[in-house]
Amino acid sequence: MRSAAFFLITLLLACAGTPTAQTPAEPVTAIVGATLIDGTGKPPLQDAIVLVQSGHVRAAGPRTSISVPEDAEVIDATGKTLIPGLIDLHSHYMNASGRELDRQLGVQLAWGVTTARSIGVDDPEHVAQLRSVRERGVPAPRLLTAGLGFSHPQGHPVNLPQIYRPKGPVEAQQQVLALAHERVDFLKMWVDSKYGTIPKISKEVREAITDAAAQHGIPVVAHIFDEEDVYHLAVREVTDFLHTVRDREPMDAKFLKLCKSRNVSFTPTLTVIESNWLLMEHPELLLDDPEVRAASSAEAATQIADPQWRKQRLAETRLDILKPELGRAQRFSKQMAEEGIWLGLGSDSNGATIPHGWGAHNEMRLLVDAGIAPLEVLSIATEASARRLGGYGADIGTLEPGKQADLVLLDADPVADIRNTRRIARVMQAGRWVDREGLLQAE
């Protein structure tokens, strides 16, 4: 009996000592010597090392505290700045499909936008194409979609007849059910009377949408303009607002208390206001910049190149209203930032008047012009925007161990000048370098 036990123990020890086949470790990329801006709002870290493995950040910190594995691929980033991938919470792709849509998505990624929300103009076919980019191997931001958004039958945006325009609460709830079957990531509603010129979606229909959305566990995002609509929707658990309050300034203590108690955030989309005149007054911003041209549709570039088209467009635009509106939106954004109320980054890009990718960088410029510090704007464009994505954003938005390795390597310091975010050396998404040159040249 004793010898049998001895034999068994000996066999187990022998098996324990026998080498077993192991999966080879994923290679490590070491980005060495850059100034690290990790997205959390911490001061920039000079001479940092970031290790990337298996699509995630393995380590990030000062050179003195991180050892680089001997077999790592080492990227000498001395003199450069490393920031997280940008998150654009407000994109539209309604004018593109097929190869053109894939091209626009690739260009947006090449500009350092590694995650984007498509916000309310995607019919089921478009949703399917956006969903398929990963399996088709199309370089693109990580994409979330709201499917088709909701508005009043004669409401804003009047030039989008294909969105949902329910005539009453029952129809609205049926349309929410259809979106739930499409497994959309969130719902979008437009609540804007355009200075009282068109009807807003009714409160009764809004409430039907939010009730049905809650039943299906789908968050709701709302385009707003008027203060009263923030009050109405915030108490119905809508906390993610697009654009800014522009019918009142500054916002009073009651409003600030509401925003803080309800964890409300605003994605200002200052760029969409400025787009009414910027490229018309300064066509060289597009025509003389190959990367901006690549981000624009061919039709948009042709229009911008035509001085008569630009002249007519400006003549038809109420600049006397829109230019002061930009100032109000910037002052609102600054007040929210100073009060500690969440802001997100959103460009309202569409591939035409607002080129994809470029819009996110222009939005950061406008936020800095509003008086928000560049380091805070970088956090808005990354960590703060990731927070608005709920669980989907839990592992993106910062360059910290365990997070997805989405990053942008810059040739110049964006804290010194936020426009340096455009000086992109390389982009990485989920641990893989992006072929920027190829994407920006794609036809």
GROMACS .gro file of N, CA, C and O in nm, residues 21-125:
model
  420
   21ALA      N    1   0.317   2.297  -2.327
   21ALA     CA    2   0.311   2.395  -2.436
   21ALA      C    3   0.238   2.519  -2.388
   21ALA      O    4   0.132   2.510  -2.328
   22GLN      N    5   0.296   2.635  -2.414
   22GLN     CA    6   0.234   2.761  -2.374
   22GLN      C    7   0.214   2.849  -2.497
   22GLN      O    8   0.290   2.843  -2.594
   23THR      N    9   0.108   2.929  -2.492
   23THR     CA   10   0.084   3.025  -2.600
   23THR      C   11   0.191   3.132  -2.595
   23THR      O   12   0.214   3.193  -2.490
   24PRO      N   13   0.261   3.155  -2.707
   24PRO     CA   14   0.365   3.258  -2.706
   24PRO      C   15   0.308   3.392  -2.663
   24PRO      O   16   0.196   3.428  -2.700
   25ALA      N   17   0.383   3.465  -2.585
   25ALA     CA   18   0.338   3.597  -2.542
   25ALA      C   19   0.327   3.691  -2.661
   25ALA      O   20   0.407   3.685  -2.755
   26GLU      N   21   0.225   3.777  -2.659
   26GLU     CA   22   0.209   3.878  -2.764
   26GLU      C   23   0.328   3.974  -2.760
   26GLU      O   24   0.380   4.006  -2.652
   27PRO      N   25   0.372   4.021  -2.877
   27PRO     CA   26   0.485   4.115  -2.878
   27PRO      C   27   0.449   4.246  -2.808
   27PRO      O   28   0.332   4.284  -2.800
   28VAL      N   29   0.551   4.313  -2.757
   28VAL     CA   30   0.535   4.439  -2.686
   28VAL      C   31   0.586   4.553  -2.773
   28VAL      O   32   0.693   4.541  -2.836
   29THR      N   33   0.510   4.661  -2.779
   29THR     CA   34   0.557   4.784  -2.841
   29THR      C   35   0.586   4.883  -2.730
   29THR      O   36   0.501   4.906  -2.642
   30ALA      N   37   0.706   4.939  -2.731
   30ALA     CA   38   0.747   5.036  -2.630
   30ALA      C   39   0.763   5.173  -2.696
   30ALA      O   40   0.847   5.189  -2.786
   31ILE      N   41   0.682   5.268  -2.655
   31ILE     CA   42   0.691   5.405  -2.704
   31ILE      C   43   0.768   5.483  -2.599
   31ILE      O   44   0.721   5.502  -2.487
   32VAL      N   45   0.887   5.526  -2.637
   32VAL     CA   46   0.986   5.572  -2.539
   32VAL      C   47   1.023   5.718  -2.561
   32VAL      O   48   1.052   5.758  -2.674
   33GLY      N   49   1.017   5.796  -2.454
   33GLY     CA   50   1.072   5.931  -2.456
   33GLY      C   51   0.973   6.042  -2.483
   33GLY      O   52   1.010   6.160  -2.477
   34ALA      N   53   0.848   6.010  -2.510
   34ALA     CA   54   0.749   6.114  -2.538
   34ALA      C   55   0.704   6.183  -2.410
   34ALA      O   56   0.719   6.130  -2.299
   35THR      N   57   0.646   6.301  -2.426
   35THR     CA   58   0.571   6.363  -2.318
   35THR      C   59   0.432   6.300  -2.318
   35THR      O   60   0.363   6.301  -2.420
   36LEU      N   61   0.392   6.244  -2.204
   36LEU     CA   62   0.266   6.172  -2.195
   36LEU      C   63   0.156   6.261  -2.136
   36LEU      O   64   0.169   6.312  -2.026
   37ILE      N   65   0.048   6.277  -2.213
   37ILE     CA   66  -0.075   6.339  -2.164
   37ILE      C   67  -0.177   6.227  -2.163
   37ILE      O   68  -0.225   6.184  -2.268
   38ASP      N   69  -0.210   6.177  -2.045
   38ASP     CA   70  -0.285   6.051  -2.039
   38ASP      C   71  -0.436   6.066  -2.045
   38ASP      O   72  -0.510   5.968  -2.045
   39GLY      N   73  -0.487   6.191  -2.053
   39GLY     CA   74  -0.630   6.213  -2.066
   39GLY      C   75  -0.702   6.234  -1.934
   39GLY      O   76  -0.818   6.277  -1.934
   40THR      N   77  -0.637   6.206  -1.823
   40THR     CA   78  -0.703   6.218  -1.693
   40THR      C   79  -0.701   6.360  -1.638
   40THR      O   80  -0.766   6.386  -1.536
   41GLY      N   81  -0.629   6.449  -1.701
   41GLY     CA   82  -0.613   6.585  -1.650
   41GLY      C   83  -0.487   6.604  -1.570
   41GLY      O   84  -0.456   6.717  -1.528
   42LYS      N   85  -0.412   6.497  -1.547
   42LYS     CA   86  -0.285   6.510  -1.477
   42LYS      C   87  -0.188   6.594  -1.560
   42LYS      O   88  -0.198   6.596  -1.683
   43PRO      N   89  -0.092   6.659  -1.496
   43PRO     CA   90   0.007   6.735  -1.572
   43PRO      C   91   0.083   6.644  -1.669
   43PRO      O   92   0.100   6.524  -1.642
   44PRO      N   93   0.127   6.697  -1.781
   44PRO     CA   94   0.204   6.617  -1.875
   44PRO      C   95   0.327   6.556  -1.807
   44PRO      O   96   0.391   6.620  -1.723
   45LEU      N   97   0.360   6.434  -1.846
   45LEU     CA   98   0.474   6.361  -1.790
   45LEU      C   99   0.585   6.356  -1.893
   45LEU      O  100   0.570   6.296  -2.000
   46GLN      N  101   0.696   6.420  -1.862
   46GLN     CA  102   0.809   6.423  -1.954
   46GLN      C  103   0.881   6.288  -1.957
   46GLN      O  104   0.883   6.214  -1.860
   47ASP      N  105   0.942   6.257  -2.071
   47ASP     CA  106   1.028   6.139  -2.088
   47ASP      C  107   0.960   6.012  -2.034
   47ASP      O  108   1.012   5.942  -1.949
   48ALA      N  109   0.842   5.986  -2.089
   48ALA     CA  110   0.763   5.872  -2.043
   48ALA      C  111   0.787   5.749  -2.128
   48ALA      O  112   0.842   5.756  -2.239
   49ILE      N  113   0.744   5.636  -2.076
   49ILE     CA  114   0.741   5.511  -2.151
   49ILE      C  115   0.599   5.455  -2.144
   49ILE      O  116   0.538   5.452  -2.037
   50VAL      N  117   0.547   5.414  -2.258
   50VAL     CA  118   0.419   5.344  -2.265
   50VAL      C  119   0.443   5.210  -2.332
   50VAL      O  120   0.498   5.204  -2.443
   51LEU      N  121   0.406   5.104  -2.263
   51LEU     CA  122   0.417   4.969  -2.318
   51LEU      C  123   0.280   4.923  -2.364
   51LEU      O  124   0.182   4.935  -2.291
   52VAL      N  125   0.274   4.869  -2.485
   52VAL     CA  126   0.149   4.821  -2.543
   52VAL      C  127   0.164   4.672  -2.573
   52VAL      O  128   0.263   4.630  -2.633
   53GLN      N  129   0.065   4.595  -2.530
   53GLN     CA  130   0.067   4.451  -2.555
   53GLN      C  131  -0.076   4.399  -2.565
   53GLN      O  132  -0.163   4.440  -2.487
   54SER      N  133  -0.102   4.313  -2.661
   54SER     CA  134  -0.234   4.252  -2.679
   54SER      C  135  -0.345   4.356  -2.691
   54SER      O  136  -0.455   4.338  -2.640
   55GLY      N  137  -0.314   4.466  -2.757
   55GLY     CA  138  -0.414   4.568  -2.783
   55GLY      C  139  -0.440   4.663  -2.668
   55GLY      O  140  -0.525   4.752  -2.680
   56HIS      N  141  -0.370   4.647  -2.556
   56HIS     CA  142  -0.396   4.728  -2.438
   56HIS      C  143  -0.267   4.794  -2.388
   56HIS      O  144  -0.156   4.754  -2.424
   57VAL      N  145  -0.287   4.897  -2.308
   57VAL     CA  146  -0.173   4.959  -2.240
   57VAL      C  147  -0.130   4.866  -2.127
   57VAL      O  148  -0.210   4.836  -2.038
   58ARG      N  149  -0.007   4.821  -2.132
   58ARG     CA  150   0.046   4.733  -2.027
   58ARG      C  151   0.106   4.815  -1.913
   58ARG      O  152   0.096   4.778  -1.795
   59ALA      N  153   0.171   4.926  -1.948
   59ALA     CA  154   0.232   5.013  -1.848
   59ALA      C  155   0.246   5.152  -1.907
   59ALA      O  156   0.261   5.168  -2.028
   60ALA      N  157   0.240   5.254  -1.822
   60ALA     CA  158   0.258   5.392  -1.865
   60ALA      C  159   0.311   5.472  -1.748
   60ALA      O  160   0.251   5.470  -1.641
   61GLY      N  161   0.424   5.538  -1.767
   61GLY     CA  162   0.481   5.615  -1.658
   61GLY      C  163   0.619   5.667  -1.692
   61GLY      O  164   0.662   5.662  -1.809
   62PRO      N  165   0.691   5.718  -1.593
   62PRO     CA  166   0.824   5.774  -1.618
   62PRO      C  167   0.924   5.666  -1.659
   62PRO      O  168   0.911   5.549  -1.619
   63ARG      N  169   1.022   5.704  -1.736
   63ARG     CA  170   1.124   5.610  -1.783
   63ARG      C  171   1.191   5.539  -1.665
   63ARG      O  172   1.224   5.420  -1.673
   64THR      N  173   1.207   5.610  -1.555
   64THR     CA  174   1.280   5.554  -1.441
   64THR      C  175   1.205   5.441  -1.372
   64THR      O  176   1.264   5.365  -1.295
   65SER      N  177   1.075   5.427  -1.398
   65SER     CA  178   0.997   5.327  -1.326
   65SER      C  179   0.950   5.211  -1.413
   65SER      O  180   0.886   5.118  -1.363
   66ILE      N  181   0.980   5.214  -1.542
   66ILE     CA  182   0.931   5.110  -1.633
   66ILE      C  183   1.046   5.047  -1.708
   66ILE      O  184   1.130   5.117  -1.767
   67SER      N  185   1.051   4.915  -1.706
   67SER     CA  186   1.154   4.840  -1.778
   67SER      C  187   1.098   4.798  -1.913
   67SER      O  188   0.985   4.747  -1.922
   68VAL      N  189   1.177   4.817  -2.016
   68VAL     CA  190   1.137   4.778  -2.150
   68VAL      C  191   1.186   4.636  -2.177
   68VAL      O  192   1.305   4.608  -2.164
   69PRO      N  193   1.095   4.543  -2.211
   69PRO     CA  194   1.138   4.406  -2.241
   69PRO      C  195   1.242   4.404  -2.353
   69PRO      O  196   1.236   4.485  -2.447
   70GLU      N  197   1.335   4.309  -2.345
   70GLU     CA  198   1.443   4.302  -2.443
   70GLU      C  199   1.393   4.281  -2.585
   70GLU      O  200   1.454   4.328  -2.680
   71ASP      N  201   1.284   4.208  -2.598
   71ASP     CA  202   1.234   4.177  -2.733
   71ASP      C  203   1.127   4.274  -2.781
   71ASP      O  204   1.062   4.251  -2.882
   72ALA      N  205   1.108   4.386  -2.712
   72ALA     CA  206   1.005   4.482  -2.751
   72ALA      C  207   1.044   4.557  -2.878
   72ALA      O  208   1.163   4.580  -2.905
   73GLU      N  209   0.943   4.596  -2.955
   73GLU     CA  210   0.964   4.690  -3.063
   73GLU      C  211   0.969   4.829  -3.000
   73GLU      O  212   0.872   4.873  -2.938
   74VAL      N  213   1.079   4.899  -3.014
   74VAL     CA  214   1.098   5.027  -2.948
   74VAL      C  215   1.075   5.140  -3.049
   74VAL      O  216   1.137   5.144  -3.155
   75ILE      N  217   0.984   5.230  -3.014
   75ILE     CA  218   0.957   5.350  -3.094
   75ILE      C  219   1.018   5.468  -3.021
   75ILE      O  220   0.976   5.502  -2.909
   76ASP      N  221   1.118   5.530  -3.081
   76ASP     CA  222   1.181   5.647  -3.020
   76ASP      C  223   1.091   5.768  -3.043
   76ASP      O  224   1.077   5.817  -3.155
   77ALA      N  225   1.026   5.815  -2.937
   77ALA     CA  226   0.932   5.926  -2.947
   77ALA      C  227   0.987   6.052  -2.880
   77ALA      O  228   0.910   6.139  -2.839
   78THR      N  229   1.117   6.062  -2.869
   78THR     CA  230   1.178   6.179  -2.807
   78THR      C  231   1.134   6.306  -2.879
   78THR      O  232   1.135   6.314  -3.001
   79GLY      N  233   1.090   6.405  -2.802
   79GLY     CA  234   1.046   6.531  -2.859
   79GLY      C  235   0.902   6.533  -2.905
   79GLY      O  236   0.852   6.637  -2.949
   80LYS      N  237   0.834   6.421  -2.893
   80LYS     CA  238   0.695   6.412  -2.935
   80LYS      C  239   0.602   6.409  -2.813
   80LYS      O  240   0.648   6.397  -2.699
   81THR      N  241   0.473   6.419  -2.837
   81THR     CA  242   0.372   6.416  -2.731
   81THR      C  243   0.272   6.306  -2.762
   81THR      O  244   0.229   6.290  -2.877
   82LEU      N  245   0.236   6.230  -2.660
   82LEU     CA  246   0.145   6.118  -2.674
   82LEU      C  247   0.014   6.150  -2.603
   82LEU      O  248   0.013   6.186  -2.485
   83ILE      N  249  -0.099   6.139  -2.676
   83ILE     CA  250  -0.231   6.163  -2.618
   83ILE      C  251  -0.321   6.043  -2.649
   83ILE      O  252  -0.293   5.966  -2.741
   84PRO      N  253  -0.430   6.025  -2.574
   84PRO     CA  254  -0.524   5.918  -2.608
   84PRO      C  255  -0.593   5.946  -2.742
   84PRO      O  256  -0.598   6.061  -2.789
   85GLY      N  257  -0.647   5.841  -2.803
   85GLY     CA  258  -0.728   5.859  -2.923
   85GLY      C  259  -0.848   5.948  -2.893
   85GLY      O  260  -0.905   5.945  -2.784
   86LEU      N  261  -0.887   6.028  -2.990
   86LEU     CA  262  -0.998   6.121  -2.973
   86LEU      C  263  -1.132   6.048  -2.987
   86LEU      O  264  -1.143   5.949  -3.059
   87ILE      N  265  -1.233   6.099  -2.917
   87ILE     CA  266  -1.367   6.041  -2.919
   87ILE      C  267  -1.463   6.149  -2.966
   87ILE      O  268  -1.480   6.251  -2.899
   88ASP      N  269  -1.524   6.130  -3.082
   88ASP     CA  270  -1.617   6.227  -3.139
   88ASP      C  271  -1.759   6.178  -3.112
   88ASP      O  272  -1.804   6.079  -3.170
   89LEU      N  273  -1.830   6.248  -3.024
   89LEU     CA  274  -1.963   6.208  -2.983
   89LEU      C  275  -2.073   6.252  -3.078
   89LEU      O  276  -2.190   6.223  -3.054
   90HIS      N  277  -2.036   6.319  -3.187
   90HIS     CA  278  -2.141   6.372  -3.276
   90HIS      C  279  -2.091   6.371  -3.420
   90HIS      O  280  -2.035   6.468  -3.470
   91SER      N  281  -2.114   6.260  -3.488
   91SER     CA  282  -2.079   6.247  -3.629
   91SER      C  283  -2.202   6.205  -3.709
   91SER      O  284  -2.293   6.142  -3.656
   92HIS      N  285  -2.202   6.241  -3.837
   92HIS     CA  286  -2.308   6.200  -3.930
   92HIS      C  287  -2.242   6.145  -4.057
   92HIS      O  288  -2.144   6.200  -4.106
   93TYR      N  289  -2.301   6.039  -4.110
   93TYR     CA  290  -2.249   5.979  -4.234
   93TYR      C  291  -2.362   5.963  -4.337
   93TYR      O  292  -2.357   5.877  -4.424
   94MET      N  293  -2.462   6.051  -4.331
   94MET     CA  294  -2.583   6.030  -4.411
   94MET      C  295  -2.560   6.051  -4.560
   94MET      O  296  -2.639   6.005  -4.642
   95ASN      N  297  -2.455   6.120  -4.599
   95ASN     CA  298  -2.430   6.146  -4.741
   95ASN      C  299  -2.334   6.046  -4.802
   95ASN      O  300  -2.284   6.068  -4.912
   96ALA      N  301  -2.307   5.937  -4.733
   96ALA     CA  302  -2.209   5.841  -4.783
   96ALA      C  303  -2.257   5.699  -4.759
   96ALA      O  304  -2.319   5.670  -4.657
   97SER      N  305  -2.226   5.612  -4.853
   97SER     CA  306  -2.254   5.469  -4.837
   97SER      C  307  -2.152   5.392  -4.918
   97SER      O  308  -2.074   5.450  -4.995
   98GLY      N  309  -2.150   5.260  -4.900
   98GLY     CA  310  -2.058   5.177  -4.976
   98GLY      C  311  -1.914   5.218  -4.957
   98GLY      O  312  -1.869   5.248  -4.846
   99ARG      N  313  -1.840   5.222  -5.066
   99ARG     CA  314  -1.696   5.254  -5.060
   99ARG      C  315  -1.670   5.394  -5.008
   99ARG      O  316  -1.570   5.418  -4.942
  100GLU      N  317  -1.760   5.488  -5.039
  100GLU     CA  318  -1.738   5.626  -4.992
  100GLU      C  319  -1.752   5.634  -4.841
  100GLU      O  320  -1.675   5.705  -4.774
  101LEU      N  321  -1.847   5.560  -4.784
  101LEU     CA  322  -1.858   5.557  -4.639
  101LEU      C  323  -1.732   5.497  -4.577
  101LEU      O  324  -1.677   5.552  -4.481
  102ASP      N  325  -1.685   5.387  -4.631
  102ASP     CA  326  -1.562   5.325  -4.580
  102ASP      C  327  -1.445   5.422  -4.589
  102ASP      O  328  -1.361   5.429  -4.499
  103ARG      N  329  -1.438   5.498  -4.698
  103ARG     CA  330  -1.330   5.595  -4.714
  103ARG      C  331  -1.337   5.703  -4.607
  103ARG      O  332  -1.235   5.737  -4.545
  104GLN      N  333  -1.458   5.756  -4.584
  104GLN     CA  334  -1.471   5.861  -4.485
  104GLN      C  335  -1.437   5.811  -4.344
  104GLN      O  336  -1.374   5.882  -4.265
  105LEU      N  337  -1.476   5.689  -4.313
  105LEU     CA  338  -1.442   5.632  -4.183
  105LEU      C  339  -1.291   5.616  -4.167
  105LEU      O  340  -1.234   5.645  -4.061
  106GLY      N  341  -1.225   5.571  -4.273
  106GLY     CA  342  -1.080   5.556  -4.267
  106GLY      C  343  -1.009   5.689  -4.248
  106GLY      O  344  -0.912   5.699  -4.171
  107VAL      N  345  -1.057   5.791  -4.316
  107VAL     CA  346  -0.998   5.924  -4.301
  107VAL      C  347  -1.018   5.976  -4.159
  107VAL      O  348  -0.927   6.033  -4.098
  108GLN      N  349  -1.137   5.956  -4.104
  108GLN     CA  350  -1.164   5.999  -3.967
  108GLN      C  351  -1.067   5.932  -3.870
  108GLN      O  352  -1.014   5.997  -3.778
  109LEU      N  353  -1.042   5.804  -3.889
  109LEU     CA  354  -0.946   5.734  -3.804
  109LEU      C  355  -0.806   5.790  -3.822
  109LEU      O  356  -0.731   5.807  -3.724
  110ALA      N  357  -0.768   5.820  -3.945
  110ALA     CA  358  -0.635   5.874  -3.972
  110ALA      C  359  -0.612   6.007  -3.901
  110ALA      O  360  -0.498   6.043  -3.870
  111TRP      N  361  -0.720   6.081  -3.875
  111TRP     CA  362  -0.711   6.208  -3.802
  111TRP      C  363  -0.707   6.186  -3.650
  111TRP      O  364  -0.712   6.281  -3.573
  112GLY      N  365  -0.699   6.060  -3.607
  112GLY     CA  366  -0.685   6.033  -3.464
  112GLY      C  367  -0.814   6.013  -3.390
  112GLY      O  368  -0.814   6.002  -3.267
  113VAL      N  369  -0.928   6.007  -3.461
  113VAL     CA  370  -1.057   5.980  -3.398
  113VAL      C  371  -1.073   5.828  -3.393
  113VAL      O  372  -1.104   5.765  -3.495
  114THR      N  373  -1.052   5.769  -3.278
  114THR     CA  374  -1.054   5.624  -3.267
  114THR      C  375  -1.189   5.568  -3.224
  114THR      O  376  -1.212   5.447  -3.233
  115THR      N  377  -1.282   5.656  -3.180
  115THR     CA  378  -1.418   5.616  -3.144
  115THR      C  379  -1.512   5.729  -3.187
  115THR      O  380  -1.479   5.846  -3.171
  116ALA      N  381  -1.629   5.692  -3.242
  116ALA     CA  382  -1.724   5.793  -3.287
  116ALA      C  383  -1.867   5.744  -3.270
  116ALA      O  384  -1.894   5.624  -3.278
  117ARG      N  385  -1.959   5.839  -3.244
  117ARG     CA  386  -2.102   5.810  -3.241
  117ARG      C  387  -2.168   5.865  -3.367
  117ARG      O  388  -2.151   5.982  -3.400
  118SER      N  389  -2.242   5.781  -3.435
  118SER     CA  390  -2.322   5.824  -3.548
  118SER      C  391  -2.461   5.857  -3.494
  118SER      O  392  -2.527   5.771  -3.437
  119ILE      N  393  -2.505   5.981  -3.515
  119ILE     CA  394  -2.602   6.035  -3.422
  119ILE      C  395  -2.738   6.068  -3.484
  119ILE      O  396  -2.779   6.181  -3.492
  120GLY      N  397  -2.807   5.965  -3.538
  120GLY     CA  398  -2.949   5.983  -3.564
  120GLY      C  399  -2.993   5.980  -3.708
  120GLY      O  400  -3.110   6.009  -3.735
  121VAL      N  401  -2.906   5.944  -3.803
  121VAL     CA  402  -2.946   5.948  -3.944
  121VAL      C  403  -2.919   5.816  -4.015
  121VAL      O  404  -2.907   5.813  -4.137
  122ASP      N  405  -2.914   5.706  -3.941
  122ASP     CA  406  -2.879   5.577  -4.000
  122ASP      C  407  -3.003   5.488  -4.012
  122ASP      O  408  -3.059   5.443  -3.912
  123ASP      N  409  -3.044   5.462  -4.137
  123ASP     CA  410  -3.152   5.366  -4.157
  123ASP      C  411  -3.096   5.225  -4.136
  123ASP      O  412  -2.975   5.207  -4.116
  124PRO      N  413  -3.181   5.122  -4.135
  124PRO     CA  414  -3.132   4.988  -4.106
  124PRO      C  415  -3.017   4.942  -4.195
  124PRO      O  416  -2.924   4.876  -4.148
  125GLU      N  417  -3.021   4.979  -4.322
  125GLU     CA  418  -2.911   4.941  -4.412
  125GLU      C  419  -2.780   5.008  -4.370
  125GLU      O  420  -2.674   4.945  -4.373
   0.00000   0.00000   0.00000
